[in-house]
């Protein structure tokens, strides 16, 4: 028996839903009704959430099938799962990962996926489905502390003078990290290399937007061609200058974005970066816009700016997949698209604090507040102190090997993408 995952879209009570469903396939396909009801009620906010929830449950069901004699599993196998099955599933992943000496999936990821599975069974029990797992049992928790071979990384916040021993400039290492997490620092050359490795120009444009804002992938792909509501001023460059106050002098414009669930925040977009993004991507956009209209005649084309070659809107998963493919062509390249978020935050600290303040791990409430709002973090240590420490490593590099500061915005962003 195979477990199949499909994406469905439908209208119910005047609302359009889009989420994944799971089917059991043997001689025919059978919808796993309880699981799909759970996915509809818990994972319809975004496709990314639906992918995470449905993938976690799918992998667990596949594990259950593997434990059965070949050909004996049926579509009701999910009903007979016990809490120890969730624990053993995690252990199986940890063992396989450590045997192959991999660092992913991390302990946190494995436990997060298991928590989604446990959450489903608690919901099923509460709603009267015949399952053997309930919310009173804690036996689903796997003992990562004793069983996982991954080194437990220490906190990056020490409160003492910065330690410059773990700067990583992109070289490979055969030894595992022993005491603290290495800080990967992206140089201008690294950023340009990644941009050139993408096969579709939409991804370098998105990477530049992430660098200019600190937005997550989900936020980047949501920026419209023409905005509405709070984002009613959003236009491509130079038209946006006519929509905002002092447009000809403005160095930033606001963008209200929703990321990670329903959390909404308003951040600032660098105008110089937006100018370069538009100049490089607009010629491609207009061709793709025509394909979008043919493919999605009922959808508002102005709600999407970043379109793929086939006219479909780019998703966060597309970014992850295409970055993975791009990195195959780069030697010893430890960075990802998400590294642009760290790049933004570290550079923000360098711009707003003096070298002495950075080296002394100085806390500035105003700077912390701005950065926290821009990144969408709620924890001060996560937002501020982490990046002050990373900034201390950057400013400690005096050899000229890295040019980490932006300098003049127009020159910097244009220089990344070239002519």
GROMACS .gro file of C-alpha atoms in nm:
model
  419
    1UNK     CA    1   0.000   0.000   0.000
    2UNK     CA    2   0.120   0.349  -0.084
    3UNK     CA    3   0.030   0.681   0.075
    4UNK     CA    4  -0.033   0.954  -0.182
    5UNK     CA    5  -0.045   1.326  -0.113
    6UNK     CA    6  -0.243   1.558  -0.339
    7UNK     CA    7  -0.318   1.931  -0.336
    8UNK     CA    8  -0.686   2.020  -0.366
    9UNK     CA    9  -0.868   2.350  -0.406
   10UNK     CA   10  -1.240   2.397  -0.352
   11UNK     CA   11  -1.504   2.644  -0.239
   12UNK     CA   12  -1.701   2.590   0.081
   13UNK     CA   13  -1.938   2.840   0.242
   14UNK     CA   14  -1.822   3.116   0.005
   15UNK     CA   15  -1.458   3.061   0.094
   16UNK     CA   16  -1.186   2.905  -0.121
   17UNK     CA   17  -0.975   2.639   0.050
   18UNK     CA   18  -0.644   2.503  -0.074
   19UNK     CA   19  -0.465   2.227   0.115
   20UNK     CA   20  -0.320   1.878   0.083
   21UNK     CA   21  -0.508   1.554   0.133
   22UNK     CA   22  -0.377   1.202   0.190
   23UNK     CA   23  -0.499   0.891   0.011
   24UNK     CA   24  -0.421   0.524   0.063
   25UNK     CA   25  -0.358   0.344  -0.264
   26UNK     CA   26  -0.370  -0.034  -0.295
   27UNK     CA   27  -0.598  -0.162  -0.569
   28UNK     CA   28  -0.779   0.170  -0.561
   29UNK     CA   29  -0.747   0.509  -0.392
   30UNK     CA   30  -0.919   0.570  -0.059
   31UNK     CA   31  -0.936   0.910   0.110
   32UNK     CA   32  -0.812   0.897   0.469
   33UNK     CA   33  -1.111   1.094   0.592
   34UNK     CA   34  -1.014   1.164   0.955
   35UNK     CA   35  -0.666   1.281   0.857
   36UNK     CA   36  -0.802   1.502   0.580
   37UNK     CA   37  -1.059   1.662   0.809
   38UNK     CA   38  -0.774   1.738   1.050
   39UNK     CA   39  -0.566   1.890   0.769
   40UNK     CA   40  -0.862   2.101   0.657
   41UNK     CA   41  -0.915   2.240   1.008
   42UNK     CA   42  -0.549   2.285   1.108
   43UNK     CA   43  -0.346   2.343   0.792
   44UNK     CA   44  -0.533   2.566   0.548
   45UNK     CA   45  -0.379   2.900   0.639
   46UNK     CA   46  -0.091   2.856   0.397
   47UNK     CA   47   0.038   2.597   0.152
   48UNK     CA   48   0.361   2.583   0.353
   49UNK     CA   49   0.171   2.483   0.667
   50UNK     CA   50  -0.029   2.227   0.470
   51UNK     CA   51   0.292   2.082   0.325
   52UNK     CA   52   0.451   2.050   0.668
   53UNK     CA   53   0.150   1.890   0.837
   54UNK     CA   54   0.062   1.653   0.555
   55UNK     CA   55   0.426   1.550   0.498
   56UNK     CA   56   0.476   1.468   0.866
   57UNK     CA   57   0.167   1.249   0.882
   58UNK     CA   58   0.247   1.087   0.547
   59UNK     CA   59   0.596   0.990   0.659
   60UNK     CA   60   0.462   0.843   0.982
   61UNK     CA   61   0.206   0.633   0.795
   62UNK     CA   62   0.479   0.511   0.561
   63UNK     CA   63   0.680   0.408   0.867
   64UNK     CA   64   0.382   0.213   1.002
   65UNK     CA   65   0.343   0.037   0.667
   66UNK     CA   66   0.711  -0.059   0.664
   67UNK     CA   67   0.669  -0.231   1.002
   68UNK     CA   68   0.398  -0.462   0.868
   69UNK     CA   69   0.454  -0.784   0.671
   70UNK     CA   70   0.463  -0.699   0.301
   71UNK     CA   71   0.116  -0.657   0.155
   72UNK     CA   72  -0.065  -0.681   0.490
   73UNK     CA   73  -0.123  -0.310   0.558
   74UNK     CA   74  -0.461  -0.157   0.478
   75UNK     CA   75  -0.610   0.192   0.485
   76UNK     CA   76  -0.708   0.157   0.853
   77UNK     CA   77  -0.347   0.117   0.968
   78UNK     CA   78  -0.344   0.467   1.119
   79UNK     CA   79  -0.611   0.367   1.372
   80UNK     CA   80  -0.390   0.107   1.538
   81UNK     CA   81  -0.089   0.331   1.603
   82UNK     CA   82   0.031   0.360   1.961
   83UNK     CA   83   0.233   0.628   2.137
   84UNK     CA   84   0.539   0.405   2.129
   85UNK     CA   85   0.512   0.395   1.749
   86UNK     CA   86   0.561   0.772   1.738
   87UNK     CA   87   0.861   0.741   1.970
   88UNK     CA   88   1.013   0.454   1.772
   89UNK     CA   89   0.957   0.643   1.446
   90UNK     CA   90   1.166   0.931   1.577
   91UNK     CA   91   1.434   0.688   1.693
   92UNK     CA   92   1.442   0.525   1.352
   93UNK     CA   93   1.505   0.862   1.184
   94UNK     CA   94   1.774   0.955   1.437
   95UNK     CA   95   1.951   0.619   1.392
   96UNK     CA   96   1.948   0.643   1.014
   97UNK     CA   97   2.071   1.003   1.021
   98UNK     CA   98   2.352   0.936   1.269
   99UNK     CA   99   2.460   0.617   1.091
  100UNK     CA  100   2.508   0.819   0.772
  101UNK     CA  101   2.678   1.098   0.974
  102UNK     CA  102   2.432   1.358   0.854
  103UNK     CA  103   2.330   1.672   1.038
  104UNK     CA  104   1.979   1.690   0.897
  105UNK     CA  105   1.704   1.648   0.985
  106UNK     CA  106   1.789   1.809   1.317
  107UNK     CA  107   1.656   1.684   1.647
  108UNK     CA  108   1.427   1.987   1.657
  109UNK     CA  109   1.281   1.907   1.314
  110UNK     CA  110   1.226   1.541   1.400
  111UNK     CA  111   1.050   1.627   1.723
  112UNK     CA  112   0.842   1.897   1.553
  113UNK     CA  113   0.716   1.650   1.292
  114UNK     CA  114   0.637   1.396   1.563
  115UNK     CA  115   0.447   1.661   1.756
  116UNK     CA  116   0.225   1.722   1.453
  117UNK     CA  117   0.148   1.348   1.436
  118UNK     CA  118   0.073   1.336   1.809
  119UNK     CA  119  -0.145   1.646   1.774
  120UNK     CA  120  -0.348   1.470   1.504
  121UNK     CA  121  -0.412   1.167   1.724
  122UNK     CA  122  -0.512   1.384   2.020
  123UNK     CA  123  -0.758   1.563   1.791
  124UNK     CA  124  -0.889   1.233   1.654
  125UNK     CA  125  -0.944   1.095   2.005
  126UNK     CA  126  -1.122   1.411   2.116
  127UNK     CA  127  -1.349   1.398   1.810
  128UNK     CA  128  -1.458   1.038   1.857
  129UNK     CA  129  -1.241   0.855   1.604
  130UNK     CA  130  -1.135   0.503   1.708
  131UNK     CA  131  -0.766   0.557   1.791
  132UNK     CA  132  -0.540   0.420   2.064
  133UNK     CA  133  -0.358   0.746   2.143
  134UNK     CA  134  -0.490   1.019   2.370
  135UNK     CA  135  -0.366   1.348   2.509
  136UNK     CA  136  -0.278   1.208   2.854
  137UNK     CA  137   0.024   1.007   2.739
  138UNK     CA  138   0.374   1.153   2.717
  139UNK     CA  139   0.539   0.833   2.598
  140UNK     CA  140   0.558   0.965   2.242
  141UNK     CA  141   0.855   1.184   2.340
  142UNK     CA  142   1.188   1.048   2.220
  143UNK     CA  143   1.494   1.083   2.444
  144UNK     CA  144   1.715   1.289   2.215
  145UNK     CA  145   1.952   1.386   2.497
  146UNK     CA  146   2.072   1.030   2.550
  147UNK     CA  147   2.013   0.876   2.208
  148UNK     CA  148   2.099   1.141   1.949
  149UNK     CA  149   2.463   1.167   1.847
  150UNK     CA  150   2.429   1.523   1.723
  151UNK     CA  151   2.622   1.756   1.948
  152UNK     CA  152   2.388   1.976   2.152
  153UNK     CA  153   2.490   2.327   2.054
  154UNK     CA  154   2.551   2.574   2.332
  155UNK     CA  155   2.380   2.909   2.349
  156UNK     CA  156   2.538   3.174   2.129
  157UNK     CA  157   2.470   3.435   2.397
  158UNK     CA  158   2.745   3.431   2.659
  159UNK     CA  159   2.736   3.785   2.793
  160UNK     CA  160   3.118   3.801   2.776
  161UNK     CA  161   3.364   3.932   2.521
  162UNK     CA  162   3.309   3.785   2.172
  163UNK     CA  163   3.486   3.463   2.080
  164UNK     CA  164   3.628   3.485   1.728
  165UNK     CA  165   3.739   3.123   1.709
  166UNK     CA  166   3.448   2.991   1.506
  167UNK     CA  167   3.441   3.213   1.199
  168UNK     CA  168   3.355   3.000   0.896
  169UNK     CA  169   3.439   3.146   0.556
  170UNK     CA  170   3.285   2.860   0.363
  171UNK     CA  171   3.558   2.595   0.377
  172UNK     CA  172   3.476   2.230   0.435
  173UNK     CA  173   3.545   2.056   0.764
  174UNK     CA  174   3.571   1.688   0.845
  175UNK     CA  175   3.520   1.739   1.217
  176UNK     CA  176   3.190   1.798   1.387
  177UNK     CA  177   3.140   2.119   1.578
  178UNK     CA  178   3.236   2.053   1.936
  179UNK     CA  179   3.142   2.343   2.156
  180UNK     CA  180   2.958   2.621   1.976
  181UNK     CA  181   2.772   2.691   1.656
  182UNK     CA  182   2.979   2.825   1.370
  183UNK     CA  183   2.870   3.150   1.216
  184UNK     CA  184   2.863   3.142   0.838
  185UNK     CA  185   2.938   3.482   0.690
  186UNK     CA  186   2.824   3.556   0.337
  187UNK     CA  187   3.058   3.771   0.130
  188UNK     CA  188   2.953   3.977  -0.171
  189UNK     CA  189   3.116   3.713  -0.390
  190UNK     CA  190   2.913   3.436  -0.226
  191UNK     CA  191   2.588   3.623  -0.286
  192UNK     CA  192   2.673   3.690  -0.650
  193UNK     CA  193   2.771   3.325  -0.701
  194UNK     CA  194   2.436   3.204  -0.570
  195UNK     CA  195   2.247   3.453  -0.784
  196UNK     CA  196   2.430   3.340  -1.098
  197UNK     CA  197   2.369   2.972  -1.017
  198UNK     CA  198   1.990   3.013  -1.036
  199UNK     CA  199   1.846   2.916  -1.374
  200UNK     CA  200   1.545   3.148  -1.347
  201UNK     CA  201   1.597   3.526  -1.294
  202UNK     CA  202   1.304   3.543  -1.055
  203UNK     CA  203   1.511   3.380  -0.779
  204UNK     CA  204   1.801   3.630  -0.779
  205UNK     CA  205   1.535   3.903  -0.762
  206UNK     CA  206   1.375   3.734  -0.461
  207UNK     CA  207   1.713   3.684  -0.293
  208UNK     CA  208   1.785   4.053  -0.328
  209UNK     CA  209   1.445   4.135  -0.174
  210UNK     CA  210   1.524   3.908   0.123
  211UNK     CA  211   1.860   4.081   0.169
  212UNK     CA  212   1.694   4.423   0.155
  213UNK     CA  213   1.423   4.340   0.410
  214UNK     CA  214   1.511   4.036   0.622
  215UNK     CA  215   1.183   3.876   0.510
  216UNK     CA  216   1.128   3.503   0.514
  217UNK     CA  217   1.065   3.320   0.187
  218UNK     CA  218   0.690   3.325   0.245
  219UNK     CA  219   0.692   3.703   0.284
  220UNK     CA  220   0.906   3.765  -0.023
  221UNK     CA  221   0.678   3.576  -0.260
  222UNK     CA  222   0.372   3.762  -0.130
  223UNK     CA  223   0.471   4.107  -0.253
  224UNK     CA  224   0.223   4.215  -0.524
  225UNK     CA  225   0.261   4.388  -0.858
  226UNK     CA  226  -0.004   4.638  -0.745
  227UNK     CA  227  -0.105   4.633  -0.379
  228UNK     CA  228  -0.437   4.688  -0.200
  229UNK     CA  229  -0.534   4.795   0.151
  230UNK     CA  230  -0.230   4.864   0.371
  231UNK     CA  231  -0.017   4.787   0.066
  232UNK     CA  232  -0.219   5.006  -0.171
  233UNK     CA  233   0.091   5.213  -0.248
  234UNK     CA  234   0.293   4.915  -0.374
  235UNK     CA  235   0.399   4.959  -0.735
  236UNK     CA  236   0.705   4.868  -0.938
  237UNK     CA  237   0.986   5.121  -0.966
  238UNK     CA  238   0.969   5.407  -1.057
  239UNK     CA  239   0.586   5.424  -1.034
  240UNK     CA  240   0.600   5.365  -0.658
  241UNK     CA  241   0.764   5.705  -0.612
  242UNK     CA  242   0.435   5.867  -0.712
  243UNK     CA  243   0.243   5.669  -0.450
  244UNK     CA  244   0.448   5.747  -0.138
  245UNK     CA  245   0.532   6.066   0.045
  246UNK     CA  246   0.849   6.237  -0.081
  247UNK     CA  247   0.887   5.956  -0.331
  248UNK     CA  248   1.181   6.114  -0.510
  249UNK     CA  249   1.379   6.136  -0.186
  250UNK     CA  250   1.253   5.824  -0.009
  251UNK     CA  251   1.511   5.557   0.072
  252UNK     CA  252   1.252   5.312   0.208
  253UNK     CA  253   0.887   5.220   0.164
  254UNK     CA  254   0.661   5.018   0.391
  255UNK     CA  255   0.523   4.672   0.321
  256UNK     CA  256   0.274   4.491   0.546
  257UNK     CA  257   0.334   4.118   0.537
  258UNK     CA  258   0.197   3.805   0.702
  259UNK     CA  259   0.440   3.526   0.784
  260UNK     CA  260   0.445   3.223   1.012
  261UNK     CA  261   0.076   3.179   1.069
  262UNK     CA  262  -0.141   3.485   1.113
  263UNK     CA  263   0.125   3.721   1.252
  264UNK     CA  264   0.117   4.049   1.059
  265UNK     CA  265   0.384   4.315   1.065
  266UNK     CA  266   0.486   4.623   0.869
  267UNK     CA  267   0.849   4.645   0.761
  268UNK     CA  268   1.063   4.867   0.542
  269UNK     CA  269   1.191   4.784   0.191
  270UNK     CA  270   1.512   4.940   0.062
  271UNK     CA  271   1.424   5.159  -0.237
  272UNK     CA  272   1.763   5.110  -0.405
  273UNK     CA  273   1.718   4.734  -0.392
  274UNK     CA  274   1.361   4.761  -0.526
  275UNK     CA  275   1.487   4.974  -0.815
  276UNK     CA  276   1.740   4.706  -0.913
  277UNK     CA  277   1.491   4.422  -0.863
  278UNK     CA  278   1.240   4.588  -1.094
  279UNK     CA  279   1.494   4.684  -1.360
  280UNK     CA  280   1.621   4.326  -1.381
  281UNK     CA  281   1.295   4.134  -1.345
  282UNK     CA  282   1.025   4.351  -1.507
  283UNK     CA  283   1.114   4.248  -1.867
  284UNK     CA  284   1.060   3.885  -1.765
  285UNK     CA  285   0.750   3.967  -1.562
  286UNK     CA  286   0.550   4.109  -1.852
  287UNK     CA  287   0.596   3.790  -2.056
  288UNK     CA  288   0.499   3.574  -1.760
  289UNK     CA  289   0.200   3.790  -1.680
  290UNK     CA  290   0.041   3.687  -2.012
  291UNK     CA  291   0.088   3.318  -1.925
  292UNK     CA  292  -0.061   3.377  -1.581
  293UNK     CA  293  -0.378   3.529  -1.732
  294UNK     CA  294  -0.427   3.229  -1.958
  295UNK     CA  295  -0.363   2.980  -1.680
  296UNK     CA  296  -0.562   3.155  -1.406
  297UNK     CA  297  -0.832   3.363  -1.578
  298UNK     CA  298  -1.031   3.412  -1.254
  299UNK     CA  299  -0.740   3.524  -1.037
  300UNK     CA  300  -0.618   3.880  -0.990
  301UNK     CA  301  -0.288   3.900  -1.176
  302UNK     CA  302  -0.193   4.224  -0.998
  303UNK     CA  303  -0.174   4.033  -0.669
  304UNK     CA  304   0.143   3.854  -0.786
  305UNK     CA  305   0.476   3.997  -0.893
  306UNK     CA  306   0.719   3.708  -0.870
  307UNK     CA  307   0.611   3.462  -1.139
  308UNK     CA  308   0.788   3.155  -1.273
  309UNK     CA  309   0.859   3.098  -1.643
  310UNK     CA  310   0.529   2.912  -1.683
  311UNK     CA  311   0.332   3.199  -1.533
  312UNK     CA  312   0.267   3.037  -1.196
  313UNK     CA  313   0.337   3.236  -0.877
  314UNK     CA  314   0.659   3.141  -0.700
  315UNK     CA  315   0.609   2.965  -0.365
  316UNK     CA  316   0.839   2.933  -0.065
  317UNK     CA  317   0.891   2.567  -0.159
  318UNK     CA  318   0.998   2.669  -0.510
  319UNK     CA  319   1.264   2.890  -0.355
  320UNK     CA  320   1.392   2.605  -0.138
  321UNK     CA  321   1.398   2.361  -0.429
  322UNK     CA  322   1.567   2.597  -0.673
  323UNK     CA  323   1.825   2.705  -0.416
  324UNK     CA  324   1.906   2.340  -0.352
  325UNK     CA  325   1.954   2.285  -0.725
  326UNK     CA  326   2.163   2.601  -0.763
  327UNK     CA  327   2.395   2.500  -0.481
  328UNK     CA  328   2.481   2.176  -0.664
  329UNK     CA  329   2.686   2.387  -0.903
  330UNK     CA  330   2.874   2.566  -0.624
  331UNK     CA  331   3.168   2.411  -0.444
  332UNK     CA  332   3.149   2.388  -0.063
  333UNK     CA  333   2.864   2.636  -0.036
  334UNK     CA  334   2.703   2.619   0.312
  335UNK     CA  335   2.460   2.908   0.270
  336UNK     CA  336   2.094   2.901   0.171
  337UNK     CA  337   1.833   3.153   0.062
  338UNK     CA  338   1.741   3.191   0.429
  339UNK     CA  339   2.097   3.310   0.501
  340UNK     CA  340   1.993   3.642   0.346
  341UNK     CA  341   1.788   3.700   0.659
  342UNK     CA  342   2.099   3.668   0.877
  343UNK     CA  343   2.290   3.886   0.631
  344UNK     CA  344   2.031   4.162   0.666
  345UNK     CA  345   2.021   4.148   1.045
  346UNK     CA  346   2.399   4.147   1.090
  347UNK     CA  347   2.442   4.436   0.851
  348UNK     CA  348   2.164   4.623   1.033
  349UNK     CA  349   2.362   4.598   1.357
  350UNK     CA  350   2.683   4.711   1.187
  351UNK     CA  351   2.505   5.016   1.046
  352UNK     CA  352   2.340   5.119   1.371
  353UNK     CA  353   2.610   5.052   1.633
  354UNK     CA  354   2.971   5.163   1.656
  355UNK     CA  355   3.256   4.912   1.648
  356UNK     CA  356   3.317   4.964   2.020
  357UNK     CA  357   2.951   4.907   2.102
  358UNK     CA  358   2.947   4.586   1.896
  359UNK     CA  359   3.261   4.447   2.058
  360UNK     CA  360   3.122   4.523   2.404
  361UNK     CA  361   2.790   4.354   2.317
  362UNK     CA  362   2.617   4.683   2.383
  363UNK     CA  363   2.239   4.672   2.416
  364UNK     CA  364   2.046   4.952   2.246
  365UNK     CA  365   1.672   4.930   2.304
  366UNK     CA  366   1.583   5.145   2.003
  367UNK     CA  367   1.798   4.939   1.765
  368UNK     CA  368   1.663   4.615   1.910
  369UNK     CA  369   1.305   4.735   1.868
  370UNK     CA  370   1.358   4.827   1.502
  371UNK     CA  371   1.528   4.499   1.422
  372UNK     CA  372   1.273   4.291   1.608
  373UNK     CA  373   0.986   4.451   1.417
  374UNK     CA  374   1.163   4.412   1.084
  375UNK     CA  375   1.240   4.043   1.136
  376UNK     CA  376   0.916   3.956   1.314
  377UNK     CA  377   1.085   3.808   1.621
  378UNK     CA  378   0.939   3.834   1.970
  379UNK     CA  379   1.242   3.727   2.174
  380UNK     CA  380   1.505   3.993   2.243
  381UNK     CA  381   1.797   3.750   2.269
  382UNK     CA  382   1.699   3.574   1.949
  383UNK     CA  383   1.673   3.901   1.761
  384UNK     CA  384   1.938   4.130   1.902
  385UNK     CA  385   2.217   3.961   2.095
  386UNK     CA  386   2.261   3.684   1.838
  387UNK     CA  387   2.331   3.936   1.564
  388UNK     CA  388   2.547   4.163   1.780
  389UNK     CA  389   2.773   3.865   1.839
  390UNK     CA  390   2.775   3.780   1.469
  391UNK     CA  391   2.849   4.143   1.388
  392UNK     CA  392   3.147   4.129   1.625
  393UNK     CA  393   3.294   3.850   1.416
  394UNK     CA  394   3.244   4.045   1.096
  395UNK     CA  395   3.410   4.364   1.220
  396UNK     CA  396   3.697   4.154   1.358
  397UNK     CA  397   3.796   4.057   1.003
  398UNK     CA  398   4.055   4.316   0.913
  399UNK     CA  399   4.228   4.130   0.631
  400UNK     CA  400   4.001   4.264   0.358
  401UNK     CA  401   3.892   3.913   0.264
  402UNK     CA  402   3.528   4.008   0.314
  403UNK     CA  403   3.351   4.328   0.222
  404UNK     CA  404   3.041   4.290   0.431
  405UNK     CA  405   2.915   4.648   0.451
  406UNK     CA  406   2.669   4.786   0.201
  407UNK     CA  407   2.838   5.113   0.120
  408UNK     CA  408   2.624   5.308  -0.124
  409UNK     CA  409   2.299   5.120  -0.183
  410UNK     CA  410   2.271   5.183  -0.557
  411UNK     CA  411   2.624   5.064  -0.624
  412UNK     CA  412   2.593   4.763  -0.398
  413UNK     CA  413   2.270   4.614  -0.530
  414UNK     CA  414   2.354   4.684  -0.893
  415UNK     CA  415   2.696   4.529  -0.843
  416UNK     CA  416   2.550   4.203  -0.716
  417UNK     CA  417   2.352   4.123  -1.028
  418UNK     CA  418   2.587   4.279  -1.284
  419UNK     CA  419   2.488   4.414  -1.622
   0.00000   0.00000   0.00000
